[in-house]
Coordinates of C-alpha atoms and ligand atoms in Angstrom, one line a residue:
M268 CA 113.1 103.5 77.4
Q269 CA 112.3 104.5 80.6
W270 CA 113.7 102.6 83.7
E271 CA 112.2 103.0 87.5
V272 CA 114.3 101.8 90.4
V273 CA 113.1 98.8 92.9
I274 CA 115.1 98.9 95.7
G275 CA 114.8 96.9 99.0
L276 CA 116.9 96.9 102.3
E277 CA 118.2 94.3 105.1
N278 CA 120.0 95.6 107.6
H279 CA 122.2 93.7 110.3
V280 CA 122.2 95.7 113.6
Q281 CA 124.3 94.6 116.3
L282 CA 122.5 94.6 119.3
T283 CA 124.0 96.7 122.5
T284 CA 123.9 93.1 124.9
N285 CA 127.1 92.2 126.8
S286 CA 127.4 88.7 125.9
K287 CA 126.0 86.8 122.6
I288 CA 123.4 85.6 121.6
F289 CA 123.5 82.0 123.2
S290 CA 126.3 81.5 125.1
G291 CA 127.9 84.1 128.4
S292 CA 131.0 85.1 125.9
S293 CA 131.4 89.0 125.7
I294 CA 131.0 90.9 122.6
K295 CA 133.4 93.8 123.6
F296 CA 134.9 95.1 120.1
G297 CA 138.3 95.1 119.8
A298 CA 139.9 91.5 121.6
E299 CA 142.7 89.3 121.0
P300 CA 141.7 87.1 117.5
N301 CA 139.5 83.9 119.2
T302 CA 139.7 85.1 123.1
Q303 CA 136.1 85.5 122.7
A304 CA 134.8 82.4 121.2
S305 CA 132.9 79.7 123.5
P306 CA 132.8 75.8 122.8
V307 CA 128.8 77.0 122.4
D308 CA 129.8 79.6 119.9
L309 CA 131.9 76.8 118.1
A310 CA 129.2 74.4 118.4
L311 CA 131.5 71.9 120.2
P312 CA 129.9 68.5 120.7
G313 CA 127.3 68.6 124.1
V314 CA 126.9 72.0 124.7
L315 CA 123.7 73.8 124.0
P316 CA 122.7 77.5 123.1
V317 CA 120.3 79.4 125.6
M318 CA 119.1 82.6 124.5
N319 CA 120.3 85.7 125.8
K320 CA 116.9 87.2 127.3
G321 CA 118.4 91.2 126.7
A322 CA 118.6 90.5 122.8
V323 CA 114.8 89.4 122.7
E324 CA 113.9 93.0 125.0
R325 CA 115.6 94.9 122.1
A326 CA 114.0 93.5 119.4
I327 CA 110.5 94.3 121.1
R328 CA 111.8 97.9 121.6
F329 CA 112.4 97.8 118.0
G330 CA 109.7 96.6 117.2
L331 CA 106.9 98.5 119.4
A332 CA 109.0 101.7 118.0
V333 CA 108.2 100.9 114.4
G334 CA 104.7 99.7 115.2
A335 CA 104.8 96.1 114.3
K336 CA 103.7 92.6 115.5
I337 CA 105.5 91.3 118.4
A338 CA 105.0 87.5 117.7
P339 CA 103.7 85.6 120.7
Q340 CA 105.7 82.8 119.5
S341 CA 108.7 82.9 117.6
V342 CA 110.8 80.0 116.0
F343 CA 114.7 79.7 115.8
A344 CA 115.7 77.4 112.5
R345 CA 118.8 76.6 111.3
K346 CA 120.1 78.0 108.0
N347 CA 122.9 75.9 107.1
Y348 CA 125.9 76.8 104.3
F349 CA 129.8 76.0 104.1
Y350 CA 131.8 78.8 104.8
P351 CA 135.3 78.9 107.1
D352 CA 134.3 81.4 109.3
L353 CA 131.2 79.6 110.3
P354 CA 132.2 77.2 113.1
K355 CA 129.0 75.0 113.0
G356 CA 128.4 74.8 109.3
Y357 CA 124.7 76.4 110.0
Q358 CA 124.1 80.1 111.6
I359 CA 121.2 80.1 114.2
S360 CA 118.4 82.8 112.5
Q361 CA 114.8 82.5 112.5
F362 CA 112.7 81.7 109.2
E363 CA 109.2 81.4 109.4
D364 CA 107.8 82.9 112.4
P365 CA 110.1 86.0 113.0
V366 CA 109.9 87.6 116.3
V367 CA 109.0 91.3 114.6
Q368 CA 106.4 91.7 111.7
G369 CA 105.3 94.4 109.7
G370 CA 105.7 97.8 110.9
S371 CA 107.0 101.2 108.8
L372 CA 109.3 103.3 109.3
T373 CA 108.6 107.2 107.9
F374 CA 111.7 109.5 106.7
A375 CA 112.6 112.8 105.3
Y376 CA 115.1 113.4 102.2
E377 CA 115.5 116.5 99.5
K378 CA 115.1 115.0 96.0
D379 CA 116.0 117.6 93.1
G380 CA 115.6 120.7 95.6
K381 CA 112.5 119.6 96.9
L382 CA 111.8 118.8 100.5
E383 CA 110.1 115.4 100.4
T384 CA 108.9 112.6 103.2
K385 CA 108.1 108.7 102.4
T386 CA 106.9 105.7 104.4
V387 CA 108.6 102.6 103.6
N388 CA 107.0 99.4 104.9
L389 CA 108.8 96.7 106.6
T390 CA 108.5 93.3 106.2
R391 CA 110.1 91.7 109.2
A392 CA 113.0 91.8 111.7
H393 CA 114.3 88.5 113.1
L394 CA 116.8 87.4 115.6
E395 CA 120.3 85.9 114.1
E396 CA 124.0 85.1 114.9
D397 CA 126.8 86.7 113.5
A398 CA 129.4 84.7 112.0
G399 CA 133.1 84.9 112.6
K400 CA 135.1 87.0 110.1
S401 CA 138.3 85.8 107.6
L402 CA 141.4 87.6 108.3
H403 CA 143.2 87.6 105.1
E404 CA 145.7 90.5 105.7
D405 CA 148.8 89.9 107.6
Y406 CA 148.3 86.4 109.3
H407 CA 151.5 85.2 109.0
G408 CA 151.3 85.2 105.3
M409 CA 147.7 82.9 105.3
S410 CA 144.2 83.7 105.7
G411 CA 143.3 83.3 109.5
I412 CA 139.9 83.1 111.3
D413 CA 138.7 85.0 114.1
L414 CA 135.5 83.9 115.5
N415 CA 135.4 86.5 118.5
R416 CA 132.6 87.7 116.1
A417 CA 130.4 84.0 115.8
G418 CA 127.5 84.5 117.9
T419 CA 127.3 88.3 118.4
P420 CA 123.3 89.0 118.6
L421 CA 121.9 90.9 115.0
L422 CA 118.3 91.8 114.5
E423 CA 118.0 91.7 110.3
I424 CA 115.5 94.4 109.6
V425 CA 114.0 94.0 105.9
S426 CA 112.3 96.4 104.1
E427 CA 109.6 95.9 101.7
P428 CA 111.1 96.6 97.6
E429 CA 109.4 100.4 98.2
I430 CA 112.6 102.5 97.8
R431 CA 112.6 104.3 94.1
S432 CA 116.1 105.7 94.3
A433 CA 119.7 105.6 95.8
A434 CA 118.6 109.1 97.6
E435 CA 115.9 107.6 98.8
A436 CA 117.5 104.5 100.1
V437 CA 120.3 106.5 102.1
A438 CA 117.5 108.6 103.5
Y439 CA 116.2 105.4 104.6
A440 CA 119.2 103.8 106.3
K441 CA 119.8 107.0 108.0
A442 CA 116.5 107.0 109.4
L443 CA 116.9 103.3 110.7
H444 CA 120.2 104.4 111.9
G445 CA 119.1 107.0 114.1
L446 CA 115.9 105.0 115.1
V447 CA 118.0 102.0 116.8
M448 CA 120.9 104.6 118.7
W449 CA 117.6 106.4 119.5
L450 CA 116.3 103.0 121.1
G451 CA 119.6 101.9 122.4
V452 CA 119.4 98.9 121.3
C453 CA 122.3 99.4 118.3
D454 CA 125.6 101.7 119.0
G455 CA 125.3 102.7 115.4
N456 CA 128.9 102.2 114.8
M457 CA 129.4 101.6 111.7
Q458 CA 133.5 101.2 111.1
E459 CA 133.2 98.4 113.6
G460 CA 130.3 96.6 111.9
S461 CA 127.7 97.2 114.1
F462 CA 125.5 98.7 111.0
R463 CA 125.6 97.0 107.9
C464 CA 123.3 97.2 105.0
D465 CA 122.6 94.6 102.1
V466 CA 120.9 96.4 99.4
N467 CA 119.0 94.8 96.8
V468 CA 118.4 96.4 93.3
S469 CA 116.2 95.9 90.6
V470 CA 115.0 97.8 87.3
R471 CA 111.9 97.8 85.3
P472 CA 110.4 100.0 82.6
V473 CA 107.8 102.2 83.8
G474 CA 104.7 101.1 84.3
Q475 CA 105.6 97.2 84.1
Q476 CA 103.6 95.4 87.1
E477 CA 106.4 92.3 88.0
F478 CA 109.4 93.4 89.7
G479 CA 112.7 92.5 87.4
T480 CA 115.6 90.5 88.8
R481 CA 117.2 91.3 92.0
C482 CA 121.0 91.8 92.4
E483 CA 122.0 92.0 96.3
I484 CA 124.9 94.0 97.3
K485 CA 126.3 92.9 100.1
N486 CA 128.0 94.3 103.6
L487 CA 127.7 97.9 103.1
N488 CA 129.0 99.9 105.9
S489 CA 128.7 103.8 105.0
F490 CA 126.1 105.7 103.4
R491 CA 128.5 107.5 101.1
F492 CA 128.7 103.5 99.5
I493 CA 125.3 102.6 99.8
E494 CA 124.7 105.9 97.4
E495 CA 127.4 104.6 94.8
A496 CA 126.8 101.3 95.1
V497 CA 122.9 101.6 94.1
N498 CA 124.2 104.2 91.3
Y499 CA 126.5 101.8 90.1
E500 CA 124.6 99.1 90.0
V501 CA 121.1 100.7 88.4
R502 CA 123.5 101.7 85.1
R503 CA 124.8 98.1 85.6
Q504 CA 121.9 96.5 85.0
I505 CA 120.0 99.1 82.6
E506 CA 123.2 98.7 80.1
L507 CA 123.2 94.8 80.7
I508 CA 119.6 94.8 79.7
E509 CA 119.4 97.8 76.5
D510 CA 122.2 95.8 75.2
G511 CA 119.7 92.5 75.0
G512 CA 121.3 90.6 77.9
K513 CA 119.6 89.3 81.3
V514 CA 120.3 90.3 85.2
V515 CA 120.9 87.0 86.7
Q516 CA 120.1 86.9 90.5
A517 CA 123.5 87.1 92.6
T518 CA 125.1 88.4 95.4
R519 CA 127.6 91.1 94.9
L520 CA 130.3 93.0 96.7
W521 CA 130.7 96.8 96.3
D522 CA 134.7 97.7 95.7
P523 CA 135.2 101.1 97.3
D524 CA 138.7 101.6 95.5
R525 CA 137.1 100.9 91.8
K526 CA 134.0 101.9 92.7
E527 CA 131.8 99.1 91.0
T528 CA 130.2 95.9 92.1
R529 CA 131.7 92.2 91.7
Q530 CA 129.9 89.1 91.5
M531 CA 130.5 86.9 94.4
R532 CA 128.5 84.4 94.3
S533 CA 125.4 83.6 92.2
K534 CA 122.4 83.8 94.5
E535 CA 121.1 81.0 96.6
D536 CA 117.7 81.2 97.1
A537 CA 115.9 79.9 100.7
Q538 CA 115.8 76.0 99.4
D539 CA 119.5 76.0 99.3
Y540 CA 120.2 76.8 102.9
R541 CA 117.7 73.8 103.9
Y542 CA 116.0 75.8 106.7
F543 CA 114.4 73.7 109.6
P544 CA 113.7 74.7 113.3
D545 CA 116.8 74.2 115.6
P546 CA 115.8 71.2 117.9
D547 CA 118.4 72.7 120.3
L548 CA 116.0 75.5 121.1
P549 CA 112.8 75.9 122.0
P550 CA 109.9 78.4 120.6
L551 CA 110.7 81.9 121.6
V552 CA 107.4 83.0 124.2
I553 CA 106.6 86.7 124.2
S554 CA 104.2 87.4 126.8
Q555 CA 102.0 90.6 126.9
E556 CA 103.4 91.3 130.1
W557 CA 106.8 91.0 128.9
I558 CA 105.7 93.7 125.7
D559 CA 104.0 95.7 128.5
R560 CA 107.3 96.2 130.6
V561 CA 109.4 96.8 127.9
K562 CA 107.4 99.4 126.6
A563 CA 107.1 101.1 129.8
G564 CA 110.9 101.7 129.9
M565 CA 111.3 102.9 126.9
P566 CA 112.2 106.6 125.7
E567 CA 109.8 109.3 124.1
L568 CA 110.2 107.7 120.4
P569 CA 110.5 109.8 117.6
A570 CA 106.9 109.0 116.3
A571 CA 105.4 110.7 119.1
M572 CA 108.0 113.1 119.5
R573 CA 107.2 113.9 115.7
E574 CA 103.5 114.6 116.7
R575 CA 104.5 116.7 119.5
F576 CA 106.5 118.9 117.3
I577 CA 104.0 119.2 114.3
R578 CA 101.3 120.1 117.5
D579 CA 103.0 122.3 119.9
Y580 CA 105.1 124.2 117.8
G581 CA 103.5 124.1 114.6
L582 CA 106.4 122.8 112.7
P583 CA 105.9 121.4 108.9
E584 CA 106.5 117.4 108.6
Y585 CA 109.7 117.3 107.3
D586 CA 111.1 119.7 109.9
S587 CA 110.0 117.8 112.7
L588 CA 111.3 114.5 110.7
I589 CA 114.3 116.2 110.4
L590 CA 114.7 117.0 113.3
T591 CA 113.7 113.9 115.2
S592 CA 116.4 112.4 113.1
S593 CA 118.5 111.5 116.3
Q594 CA 117.9 111.9 119.7
A595 CA 120.9 114.2 120.4
M596 CA 119.6 116.4 117.2
A597 CA 115.8 116.4 118.9
T598 CA 117.3 117.3 122.6
Y599 CA 119.2 120.2 121.2
Y600 CA 116.1 121.7 119.3
E601 CA 114.0 121.4 122.4
A602 CA 117.1 123.0 124.3
V603 CA 116.8 125.6 122.3
V604 CA 113.1 126.3 121.7
A605 CA 113.1 126.0 125.5
K606 CA 115.7 129.0 126.0
A607 CA 114.4 131.0 123.0
G608 CA 110.3 130.7 123.5
K609 CA 107.9 128.9 120.8
A610 CA 107.5 131.9 119.5
N611 CA 110.8 131.3 117.7
A612 CA 110.3 127.3 117.3
K613 CA 110.2 127.5 113.1
A614 CA 113.2 130.1 113.5
A615 CA 115.0 127.4 115.4
A616 CA 114.1 124.6 113.2
N617 CA 115.3 126.6 110.1
W618 CA 118.3 127.8 111.8
M619 CA 119.1 124.0 112.9
M620 CA 118.7 122.4 109.5
G621 CA 120.6 125.5 107.9
D622 CA 123.3 126.9 109.0
V623 CA 124.0 124.8 112.0
S624 CA 123.7 121.3 110.0
S625 CA 125.8 122.8 107.2
A626 CA 128.6 124.0 110.1
L627 CA 128.4 120.5 111.4
N628 CA 128.9 118.6 108.6
R629 CA 132.0 120.8 107.7
A630 CA 133.6 119.8 110.6
D631 CA 132.3 116.3 110.3
I632 CA 131.2 116.5 114.0
D633 CA 127.5 115.3 115.3
I634 CA 125.4 117.8 116.9
E635 CA 126.6 116.4 120.9
R636 CA 130.1 117.9 119.8
S637 CA 128.9 121.5 118.3
P638 CA 131.1 124.2 119.5
V639 CA 127.6 126.5 119.6
E640 CA 125.5 125.3 122.6
A641 CA 121.7 125.5 122.6
S642 CA 121.7 128.3 124.9
Q643 CA 123.5 130.5 122.8
L644 CA 122.3 129.8 119.7
A645 CA 118.8 130.6 121.6
L646 CA 120.0 134.3 122.5
L647 CA 121.5 134.6 119.0
L648 CA 117.9 133.9 118.0
R649 CA 116.2 136.0 120.3
R650 CA 118.3 138.8 119.1
I651 CA 117.2 138.4 115.8
A652 CA 113.6 138.1 116.8
D653 CA 114.0 141.4 118.9
G654 CA 115.4 143.4 115.9
T655 CA 118.8 144.0 117.7
I656 CA 120.3 142.3 114.8
S657 CA 118.9 141.7 111.3
N658 CA 119.0 138.0 109.9
N659 CA 121.9 138.4 107.8
A660 CA 124.0 139.7 110.5
G661 CA 122.7 136.5 112.6
K662 CA 124.6 134.6 110.1
K663 CA 127.9 136.5 110.9
V664 CA 127.5 136.1 114.8
F665 CA 126.6 132.3 114.6
S666 CA 129.9 131.9 112.2
L667 CA 132.0 133.5 114.9
M668 CA 129.9 132.0 117.7
W669 CA 131.4 128.4 116.0
D670 CA 135.0 129.3 116.0
A671 CA 135.0 131.0 119.4
Q672 CA 134.6 127.8 121.1
S673 CA 133.1 129.6 124.1
Q674 CA 131.0 128.7 127.3
D675 CA 129.6 132.2 127.1
E676 CA 126.5 132.3 127.6
N677 CA 125.8 135.9 126.5
L678 CA 128.3 135.1 123.6
A679 CA 125.8 136.2 120.8
D680 CA 125.9 139.4 122.5
T681 CA 129.5 140.1 123.6
I682 CA 129.8 139.5 119.9
I683 CA 127.3 141.9 118.7
E684 CA 128.8 144.3 120.6
R685 CA 132.2 143.8 119.6
E686 CA 131.1 143.5 115.9
G687 CA 129.1 146.4 116.1
L688 CA 126.4 144.8 114.3
K689 CA 123.8 145.9 116.1
Q690 CA 120.8 147.4 113.5
I691 CA 119.8 151.1 113.7
S692 CA 116.4 151.0 115.1
D693 CA 116.6 154.6 116.6
T694 CA 114.0 156.8 114.6
G695 CA 115.9 159.8 114.5
A696 CA 119.0 158.2 112.7
L697 CA 116.7 155.8 110.6
E698 CA 114.6 159.2 109.2
A699 CA 117.8 160.8 108.5
I700 CA 119.4 158.0 106.5
V701 CA 115.7 157.5 104.8
D702 CA 115.5 161.1 103.5
E703 CA 118.7 161.4 102.3
V704 CA 117.9 158.6 99.9
L705 CA 114.9 159.8 99.0
A706 CA 116.7 163.1 98.1
A707 CA 119.1 161.5 95.8
N708 CA 116.6 158.8 94.1
A709 CA 114.1 160.8 92.3
K710 CA 113.4 158.6 89.4
S711 CA 112.6 155.6 91.7
V712 CA 110.3 157.8 94.1
E713 CA 108.7 159.1 90.6
Q714 CA 108.0 155.5 89.4
Y715 CA 106.5 154.5 93.0
K716 CA 104.1 157.2 93.0
A717 CA 103.5 156.7 89.2
G718 CA 102.0 153.3 90.6
K719 CA 105.3 151.2 90.4
E720 CA 105.3 149.3 93.8
A721 CA 108.0 147.6 93.2
A722 CA 110.4 150.5 92.9
I723 CA 110.1 150.7 96.9
N724 CA 112.7 147.4 96.6
A725 CA 115.3 150.1 95.1
L726 CA 114.9 152.8 97.7
I727 CA 114.7 149.9 100.6
G728 CA 118.0 148.7 98.9
Q729 CA 119.9 152.0 99.1
C730 CA 119.1 152.7 102.5
M731 CA 120.4 149.5 104.1
K732 CA 123.5 150.2 101.7
A733 CA 124.0 153.6 103.2
S734 CA 123.7 152.0 106.8
K735 CA 126.0 149.5 106.0
G736 CA 123.6 146.9 106.4
K737 CA 122.9 147.9 109.9
A738 CA 119.1 149.5 109.1
N739 CA 116.0 147.6 110.7
P740 CA 114.6 145.9 107.1
A741 CA 111.0 146.2 108.7
Q742 CA 111.4 149.8 109.9
V743 CA 113.1 151.2 106.9
T744 CA 110.3 150.2 104.9
E745 CA 107.6 151.5 106.6
L746 CA 109.3 154.8 107.2
L747 CA 109.5 154.7 103.2
K748 CA 106.1 154.1 102.5
K749 CA 104.9 156.8 105.0
K750 CA 106.9 159.4 103.5
L751 CA 105.8 158.6 99.9
S752 CA 102.6 158.3 100.7
A753 CA 102.3 161.7 102.7
Ligands
ATP291 N1 113.0 92.4 92.6 C1 113.3 93.4 93.7 N2 114.0 94.3 93.4 C2 114.2 94.4 94.3 N3 114.4 94.4 95.8 C3 113.8 93.4 96.0 C4 112.9 92.5 95.1 N4 112.7 91.4 95.4 C5 113.0 91.9 96.6 N5 113.3 91.9 97.4 C6 113.8 93.1 98.8 O1 114.9 92.1 98.5 C7 115.2 92.0 100.1 C8 114.8 90.2 100.4 O2 115.0 90.1 101.8 P1 115.1 88.6 102.2 O3 115.8 88.7 103.5 O4 113.7 88.5 102.3 O5 115.5 87.6 101.8 P2 117.0 87.1 101.0 O6 118.1 88.5 100.5 O7 116.5 86.2 100.3 O8 117.6 86.4 102.3 P3 119.1 86.4 103.0 O9 118.7 87.0 104.3 O10 119.8 85.1 102.7 O11 120.0 87.3 102.0 C9 114.0 92.7 100.7 O12 114.4 93.9 101.1 C10 113.3 92.9 99.9 O13 112.4 93.6 99.7
MG292 MG1 118.0 88.6 104.4
MG293 MG1 119.3 89.2 101.4

């Protein structure tokens, strides 16, 4: 049987406010346990929550960026459940009328060596408060509760079940991560839990309309865990069904050490939470003026920048998506093009998606910390474009520039000179090489003259070898053709 994978993601994005969503307590990470929990966060009797405007503003930013509807009026509800880290016995969230409705996210990824782009629709994004944290290790031999995180503002972003593989799920999550950081609504720190992902996974026979039963893997805080957990879960569900079993809707946890998902609890449905509007909070009203004000203060958005890259630099959609996957990447790219010229825009994109990205991945650093500066890369591109060095020599120069960790604006020239990488473009010198090669390769010459055009490649290869790779291949080809047709 052929199976199709169906995935929907819920992302909990911690907002970059200074204080909590309904109280003035700080949300700064790393404070002593229980030093940042106010009576409001603890729901002590007689206190009332007050909505943090900054959190709403960030939700509006996000909604505008994904082309969603910003609800003119949305409602906070109580989601009731019992857990030791939830001091109130309920979480304030949004249920029926979320603040952000609809929208979509477009992203690029590689599938079986092919470059793909995809748009996933969003269901909603709603504001809610985070719960506290149970400390199971090393607390006087007991479990302790740290309520510092209780009341931290979150935006929960929910996708439609339109994702079809682990690779797509990772690409979606990365695009979302890049976007919320771009917008400044989240610091994106996954180790500190600022960006967490719940992955809903089901499988169905190819061709079947109805969805299979989903399992939800909670709280994944790395892209690798998303990939591993989805792949494991898909295999588990298929094996279960093929053995005659049935998937039960459940919440599962990913165990990164044993590389498996484990059932945490059978899934509760909305009705189990007994949602009802929070009587302590009035409806959240957002005027068009407020939306306009937020819009006016937003940076150029990735979607607009993408269009501009396609229009102004002639880039394919895939390239434009990759280059706008983070603001730092886009800024770097534009700085390279500004110095290397628009004619080198596509070459700059290729370099960034190729050698630059590989080097960053190997060093496990972001582009902000790249030892090769945009202006240094731009000079290298110009030297390749003007024929000073070959593309291959360019790769060597790049790797030497990377290791040099130098601020030298002319680093590329310095290295080309030092390593003697300049192409031989002097026609006299080239002619000598070409003549020599023609004399020594009578057989290829004969084949070419007999109409086998591919025979010229062998001759080009010989010329490159004779010049130790420094001949300009375009010039060599031209010279060879001229001499062979003479
Ligand atoms: N059959 C299915 N297979 C895979 N994903 C699904 C399926 N049905 C729904 N989903 C996805 O599951 C997610 C459901 O999230 P939603 O927040 O609406 O509800 P929930 O998980 O029940 O609530 P909670 O926020 O309490 O976890 C969505 O991303 C949706 O696309
Ligand atoms: Mg949810
Ligand atoms: Mg869920």
